[in-house]
Tab-separated table of C-alpha atoms in Angstrom:
chain	number	residue	atom	x	y	z
A	1	MET	CA	-18.987	-7.890	-27.156
A	2	ASP	CA	-16.947	-10.930	-28.264
A	3	VAL	CA	-14.069	-12.362	-26.250
A	4	ILE	CA	-11.332	-10.718	-28.333
A	5	ALA	CA	-12.933	-7.275	-28.028
A	6	ARG	CA	-13.371	-7.700	-24.289
A	7	ASN	CA	-9.767	-8.751	-23.895
A	8	GLU	CA	-8.681	-5.517	-25.546
A	9	VAL	CA	-10.785	-3.530	-23.076
A	10	THR	CA	-9.383	-5.369	-20.047
A	11	LYS	CA	-5.788	-4.617	-21.030
A	12	GLN	CA	-6.113	-1.206	-19.410
A	13	SER	CA	-3.490	-0.302	-16.835
A	14	VAL	CA	-6.186	0.560	-14.294
A	15	LEU	CA	-9.209	-1.247	-12.912
A	16	LYS	CA	-12.320	0.899	-13.312
A	17	ILE	CA	-15.262	0.354	-10.966
A	18	GLY	CA	-17.881	3.038	-11.377
A	19	ASN	CA	-16.003	6.338	-11.191
A	20	PHE	CA	-13.134	4.789	-9.243
A	21	GLU	CA	-9.819	3.934	-10.909
A	22	LEU	CA	-7.448	1.503	-9.205
A	23	LYS	CA	-3.867	0.744	-10.157
A	24	SER	CA	-3.882	-2.276	-7.862
A	25	ARG	CA	-6.157	-5.135	-8.887
A	26	LEU	CA	-6.066	-6.633	-5.402
A	27	ILE	CA	-8.867	-5.696	-3.002
A	28	VAL	CA	-8.462	-6.842	0.589
A	29	GLY	CA	-10.666	-7.302	3.619
A	30	THR	CA	-10.115	-6.154	7.181
A	31	GLY	CA	-11.531	-8.968	9.318
A	32	LYS	CA	-10.020	-11.883	11.252
A	33	TYR	CA	-6.670	-10.262	12.072
A	34	ALA	CA	-5.127	-10.809	15.496
A	35	ASN	CA	-5.285	-7.068	16.102
A	36	PHE	CA	-5.723	-3.771	14.275
A	37	GLN	CA	-1.972	-3.149	14.149
A	38	GLU	CA	-1.386	-6.389	12.251
A	39	MET	CA	-4.212	-5.481	9.890
A	40	GLU	CA	-2.667	-2.087	9.221
A	41	LYS	CA	0.712	-3.625	8.317
A	42	ALA	CA	-0.903	-6.240	6.054
A	43	LEU	CA	-2.902	-3.610	4.181
A	44	GLU	CA	0.301	-1.679	3.535
A	45	ALA	CA	2.144	-4.787	2.303
A	46	SER	CA	-0.712	-5.748	-0.040
A	47	GLY	CA	-0.417	-2.600	-2.112
A	48	ALA	CA	-4.218	-2.505	-2.262
A	49	GLU	CA	-6.016	0.775	-2.839
A	50	MET	CA	-9.489	-0.478	-1.920
A	51	VAL	CA	-10.318	-2.218	1.355
A	52	THR	CA	-13.623	-3.676	2.404
A	53	VAL	CA	-15.157	-3.234	5.850
A	54	ALA	CA	-18.228	-4.939	7.297
A	55	VAL	CA	-20.689	-2.192	8.227
A	56	ARG	CA	-22.239	-4.336	10.962
A	57	ARG	CA	-18.858	-4.933	12.620
A	58	VAL	CA	-17.576	-1.347	12.662
A	59	ASN	CA	-18.058	1.079	15.534
A	60	LEU	CA	-19.505	3.877	13.416
A	61	ASP	CA	-19.969	6.405	16.214
A	62	ARG	CA	-16.205	6.186	16.994
A	63	SER	CA	-16.941	6.337	20.742
A	64	LYS	CA	-14.188	3.786	21.324
A	65	GLU	CA	-11.250	2.355	19.369
A	66	SER	CA	-12.423	1.385	15.913
A	67	MET	CA	-11.023	-0.457	12.936
A	68	LEU	CA	-11.432	2.800	11.027
A	69	ASP	CA	-8.755	4.389	13.230
A	70	PHE	CA	-6.218	2.118	11.544
A	71	ILE	CA	-7.296	2.638	7.923
A	72	ASP	CA	-5.927	5.797	6.305
A	73	SER	CA	-8.855	7.257	4.370
A	74	LYS	CA	-6.423	9.304	2.276
A	75	LYS	CA	-4.659	6.157	1.122
A	76	TYR	CA	-7.502	3.648	0.811
A	77	ILE	CA	-10.940	3.673	-0.777
A	78	LEU	CA	-13.393	2.198	1.715
A	79	LEU	CA	-15.706	-0.490	0.387
A	80	PRO	CA	-18.506	-1.105	2.914
A	81	ASN	CA	-20.016	-4.575	2.725
A	82	THR	CA	-23.288	-6.085	3.871
A	83	ALA	CA	-21.743	-9.187	5.458
A	84	GLY	CA	-24.125	-11.095	7.693
A	85	CYS	CA	-27.280	-10.119	5.795
A	86	TYR	CA	-29.704	-12.902	4.867
A	87	THR	CA	-32.503	-10.919	3.234
A	88	LYS	CA	-32.785	-8.246	0.565
A	89	GLU	CA	-34.331	-5.859	3.061
A	90	ASP	CA	-31.530	-6.302	5.587
A	91	ALA	CA	-28.812	-5.857	2.951
A	92	VAL	CA	-30.398	-2.677	1.591
A	93	ARG	CA	-30.782	-1.277	5.114
A	94	VAL	CA	-27.130	-1.947	5.989
A	95	ALA	CA	-25.942	-0.400	2.703
A	96	ARG	CA	-27.922	2.741	3.492
A	97	LEU	CA	-26.496	2.796	7.026
A	98	GLY	CA	-22.924	2.669	5.703
A	99	ARG	CA	-23.528	5.536	3.311
A	100	ALA	CA	-25.317	7.606	5.949
A	101	ALA	CA	-22.338	7.126	8.283
A	102	GLY	CA	-20.110	8.662	5.618
A	103	LEU	CA	-18.253	5.497	4.601
A	104	SER	CA	-18.974	5.493	0.863
A	105	ASN	CA	-21.609	5.160	-1.838
A	106	LEU	CA	-19.792	1.983	-2.809
A	107	VAL	CA	-21.187	-1.274	-1.500
A	108	LYS	CA	-20.006	-4.852	-1.707
A	109	LEU	CA	-23.455	-6.370	-1.702
A	110	GLU	CA	-23.825	-9.699	0.071
A	111	VAL	CA	-27.103	-11.526	0.598
A	112	ILE	CA	-26.409	-14.937	2.090
A	113	GLY	CA	-28.864	-17.726	1.362
A	114	ASP	CA	-27.621	-20.556	3.580
A	115	GLU	CA	-26.151	-20.342	7.074
A	116	ARG	CA	-23.980	-23.449	6.807
A	117	THR	CA	-22.441	-22.980	3.348
A	118	LEU	CA	-22.707	-19.157	3.271
A	119	MET	CA	-23.628	-19.399	-0.401
A	120	PRO	CA	-25.262	-16.283	-1.895
A	121	ASP	CA	-29.005	-15.968	-2.478
A	122	ASN	CA	-28.737	-14.807	-6.092
A	123	GLU	CA	-32.445	-14.031	-6.461
A	124	ALA	CA	-32.449	-11.692	-3.444
A	125	LEU	CA	-29.090	-10.295	-4.546
A	126	LEU	CA	-30.503	-9.270	-7.923
A	127	ALA	CA	-33.507	-7.566	-6.307
A	128	ALA	CA	-31.270	-5.688	-3.854
A	129	THR	CA	-28.937	-4.633	-6.678
A	130	LYS	CA	-31.793	-3.113	-8.642
A	131	GLU	CA	-33.011	-1.171	-5.611
A	132	LEU	CA	-29.614	0.161	-4.586
A	133	VAL	CA	-28.628	1.146	-8.126
A	134	LYS	CA	-31.781	3.286	-8.288
A	135	GLU	CA	-30.629	4.980	-5.071
A	136	GLY	CA	-27.259	5.921	-6.561
A	137	PHE	CA	-25.057	3.244	-5.038
A	138	VAL	CA	-22.076	1.797	-6.889
A	139	VAL	CA	-23.010	-1.849	-6.400
A	140	MET	CA	-20.438	-4.654	-6.359
A	141	PRO	CA	-22.489	-7.851	-5.888
A	142	TYR	CA	-20.987	-11.015	-4.416
A	143	MET	CA	-22.500	-13.936	-6.323
A	144	SER	CA	-22.174	-17.647	-7.037
A	145	ASP	CA	-20.295	-18.574	-10.202
A	146	ASP	CA	-23.362	-18.395	-12.455
A	147	PRO	CA	-22.826	-16.766	-15.893
A	148	ILE	CA	-26.557	-16.187	-16.409
A	149	MET	CA	-26.907	-14.337	-13.115
A	150	ALA	CA	-23.763	-12.350	-13.910
A	151	LYS	CA	-25.429	-11.004	-17.048
A	152	LYS	CA	-28.648	-10.204	-15.146
A	153	LEU	CA	-26.646	-8.261	-12.556
A	154	GLU	CA	-24.869	-6.357	-15.314
A	155	ASP	CA	-28.210	-5.478	-16.892
A	156	ALA	CA	-29.447	-4.338	-13.449
A	157	GLY	CA	-26.651	-1.764	-13.299
A	158	ALA	CA	-24.007	-3.496	-11.179
A	159	ALA	CA	-20.575	-1.854	-11.446
A	160	CYS	CA	-18.899	-5.268	-11.506
A	161	VAL	CA	-19.665	-8.869	-10.605
A	162	MET	CA	-17.862	-10.811	-7.891
A	163	PRO	CA	-18.208	-14.573	-8.379
A	164	LEU	CA	-16.903	-16.867	-5.663
A	165	ALA	CA	-13.959	-19.132	-6.366
A	166	ALA	CA	-15.019	-21.465	-3.537
A	167	PRO	CA	-17.058	-21.145	-0.313
A	168	ILE	CA	-16.166	-18.144	1.860
A	169	GLY	CA	-13.070	-18.711	3.979
A	170	SER	CA	-12.500	-22.248	2.666
A	171	GLY	CA	-9.135	-21.582	1.021
A	172	GLN	CA	-9.864	-24.182	-1.658
A	173	GLY	CA	-8.930	-21.997	-4.626
A	174	ILE	CA	-10.901	-21.848	-7.870
A	175	LEU	CA	-13.063	-24.974	-7.955
A	176	ASN	CA	-14.757	-24.298	-11.287
A	177	ARG	CA	-12.482	-22.484	-13.715
A	178	LEU	CA	-14.874	-23.036	-16.584
A	179	ASN	CA	-17.692	-21.070	-14.940
A	180	ILE	CA	-15.339	-18.197	-14.150
A	181	GLN	CA	-14.276	-18.153	-17.797
A	182	PHE	CA	-17.907	-18.199	-18.933
A	183	ILE	CA	-18.627	-15.188	-16.716
A	184	ILE	CA	-15.609	-13.309	-18.068
A	185	GLU	CA	-16.841	-13.962	-21.603
A	186	LYS	CA	-20.460	-13.092	-20.782
A	187	VAL	CA	-20.190	-9.602	-19.281
A	188	LYS	CA	-18.530	-6.322	-20.201
A	189	ILE	CA	-18.183	-5.039	-16.630
A	190	PRO	CA	-15.185	-6.044	-14.457
A	191	VAL	CA	-15.107	-9.530	-12.970
A	192	ILE	CA	-13.579	-9.659	-9.477
A	193	VAL	CA	-12.994	-13.171	-8.151
A	194	ASP	CA	-14.066	-13.224	-4.509
A	195	ALA	CA	-14.026	-15.844	-1.720
A	196	GLY	CA	-12.190	-19.135	-1.456
A	197	VAL	CA	-8.676	-18.034	-2.438
A	198	GLY	CA	-6.143	-19.781	-0.213
A	199	THR	CA	-2.684	-18.869	-1.407
A	200	ALA	CA	-0.793	-16.831	-3.973
A	201	SER	CA	-1.067	-19.383	-6.779
A	202	ASP	CA	-4.886	-19.241	-6.513
A	203	ALA	CA	-4.783	-15.490	-7.052
A	204	ALA	CA	-2.424	-15.857	-9.999
A	205	ILE	CA	-4.695	-18.443	-11.625
A	206	ALA	CA	-7.705	-16.151	-11.286
A	207	MET	CA	-5.833	-13.375	-13.045
A	208	GLU	CA	-4.446	-15.702	-15.722
A	209	LEU	CA	-8.026	-16.716	-16.549
A	210	GLY	CA	-8.751	-13.077	-17.366
A	211	ALA	CA	-10.364	-11.846	-14.156
A	212	ASP	CA	-10.031	-8.102	-13.683
A	213	GLY	CA	-9.176	-8.388	-10.009
A	214	VAL	CA	-9.265	-10.513	-6.865
A	215	LEU	CA	-10.782	-9.782	-3.448
A	216	MET	CA	-9.629	-11.705	-0.396
A	217	ASN	CA	-9.523	-11.567	3.383
A	218	THR	CA	-9.069	-14.914	5.140
A	219	ALA	CA	-6.208	-16.060	2.898
A	220	ILE	CA	-4.133	-13.196	4.253
A	221	ALA	CA	-5.506	-12.734	7.774
A	222	ALA	CA	-5.519	-16.452	8.671
A	223	SER	CA	-2.018	-17.176	7.338
A	224	LYS	CA	0.891	-17.694	9.743
A	225	ASP	CA	2.434	-14.395	8.630
A	226	PRO	CA	-0.276	-12.068	7.259
A	227	VAL	CA	2.170	-9.338	6.267
A	228	LYS	CA	4.276	-11.701	4.142
A	229	MET	CA	1.169	-13.305	2.665
A	230	ALA	CA	-0.223	-9.879	1.767
A	231	GLU	CA	2.924	-9.113	-0.191
A	232	ALA	CA	2.801	-12.533	-1.844
A	233	MET	CA	-0.762	-11.853	-2.968
A	234	LYS	CA	0.241	-8.471	-4.352
A	235	LEU	CA	2.948	-10.080	-6.485
A	236	ALA	CA	0.696	-12.979	-7.530
A	237	VAL	CA	-2.026	-10.677	-8.812
A	238	ARG	CA	0.513	-8.630	-10.749
A	239	SER	CA	2.234	-11.664	-12.286
A	240	GLY	CA	-1.056	-13.334	-13.145
A	241	ARG	CA	-2.236	-10.198	-14.913
A	242	LEU	CA	1.018	-9.911	-16.870
A	243	ALA	CA	0.781	-13.568	-17.910
A	244	TYR	CA	-2.808	-13.037	-19.081
A	245	GLU	CA	-1.854	-10.011	-21.143
A	246	ALA	CA	1.204	-11.791	-22.566
A	247	GLY	CA	-0.889	-14.764	-23.709
A	248	ARG	CA	0.223	-18.239	-22.732
A	249	MET	CA	1.705	-20.678	-25.211
A	250	GLU	CA	-0.580	-23.231	-26.816
A	251	LYS	CA	-0.843	-26.514	-24.939
A	252	LYS	CA	0.392	-29.493	-26.948
A	253	ALA	CA	-0.139	-33.214	-26.591
A	254	HIS	CA	3.473	-34.137	-27.327
A	255	ALA	CA	6.947	-32.812	-26.648
A	256	ASN	CA	8.240	-29.911	-28.696
A	257	ALA	CA	11.973	-29.280	-28.314
A	258	SER	CA	13.029	-25.834	-27.157
A	259	SER	CA	15.939	-26.106	-29.583
A	260	PRO	CA	14.489	-27.633	-32.790
A	261	ILE	CA	16.707	-29.944	-34.793
A	262	ALA	CA	15.938	-28.052	-38.015
A	263	GLY	CA	18.687	-25.526	-38.706
A	264	MET	CA	21.231	-27.089	-36.364
A	265	ILE	CA	24.799	-27.394	-37.528
A	266	PRO	CA	25.606	-31.074	-38.135
A	267	ALA	CA	27.780	-32.713	-35.489
A	268	ILE	CA	31.449	-33.189	-36.504
A	269	GLU	CA	32.415	-36.849	-36.507
């Protein structure tokens, strides 16, 4: 599919991931908040319909207060993730655990390759994607910004690809716009920019590039006012999407008057 054809597809009013349809193109995480009450308010302000939860950090047996007590399952689609997994085997096991606990057949698949940088192990990620797709999971793989790997993940049956904008939790924004654009051009499935967003303008830029959505956690949870930042991100994603669909003006090397001289009524001397 060429770029023009793909752009026509992405101008849908909803974001489709597997059999799920989302009106909001912002997906938010649930970690790092001061408390569950603050998290609950931020989720509401974000307007998100899908929220991601780390399977390994959730009290699944509900024997004591759990994050899940503060997430309305009638309002939000739960997206279990395999955060903290460093091998294919561990990631697959955690994905199965989340589904068995009744969370979802969705999985944000993370296989980390380096403890210091938290960069993904794309080779293990691809292998885990293939295995989980065969088991009926809707796989949303978190990957480095590699267009070739994005295509391989699409061919493996991934429901979308989730390239990082910058290292997890760094807040640096999109460091390599060109690679994100290459990925958007390369695949037909949705492209969700994930990790590294720091503020609302970063989210808007991702959407203006043509991304189908943005996933974030730290940018909201670690801000001074998470509820206000959540609302800012909601508006940024919406405005960025509208700007993308509208089509920006062509960049020019020289000035071009907003009121051209041609056609003006001559000044009266």
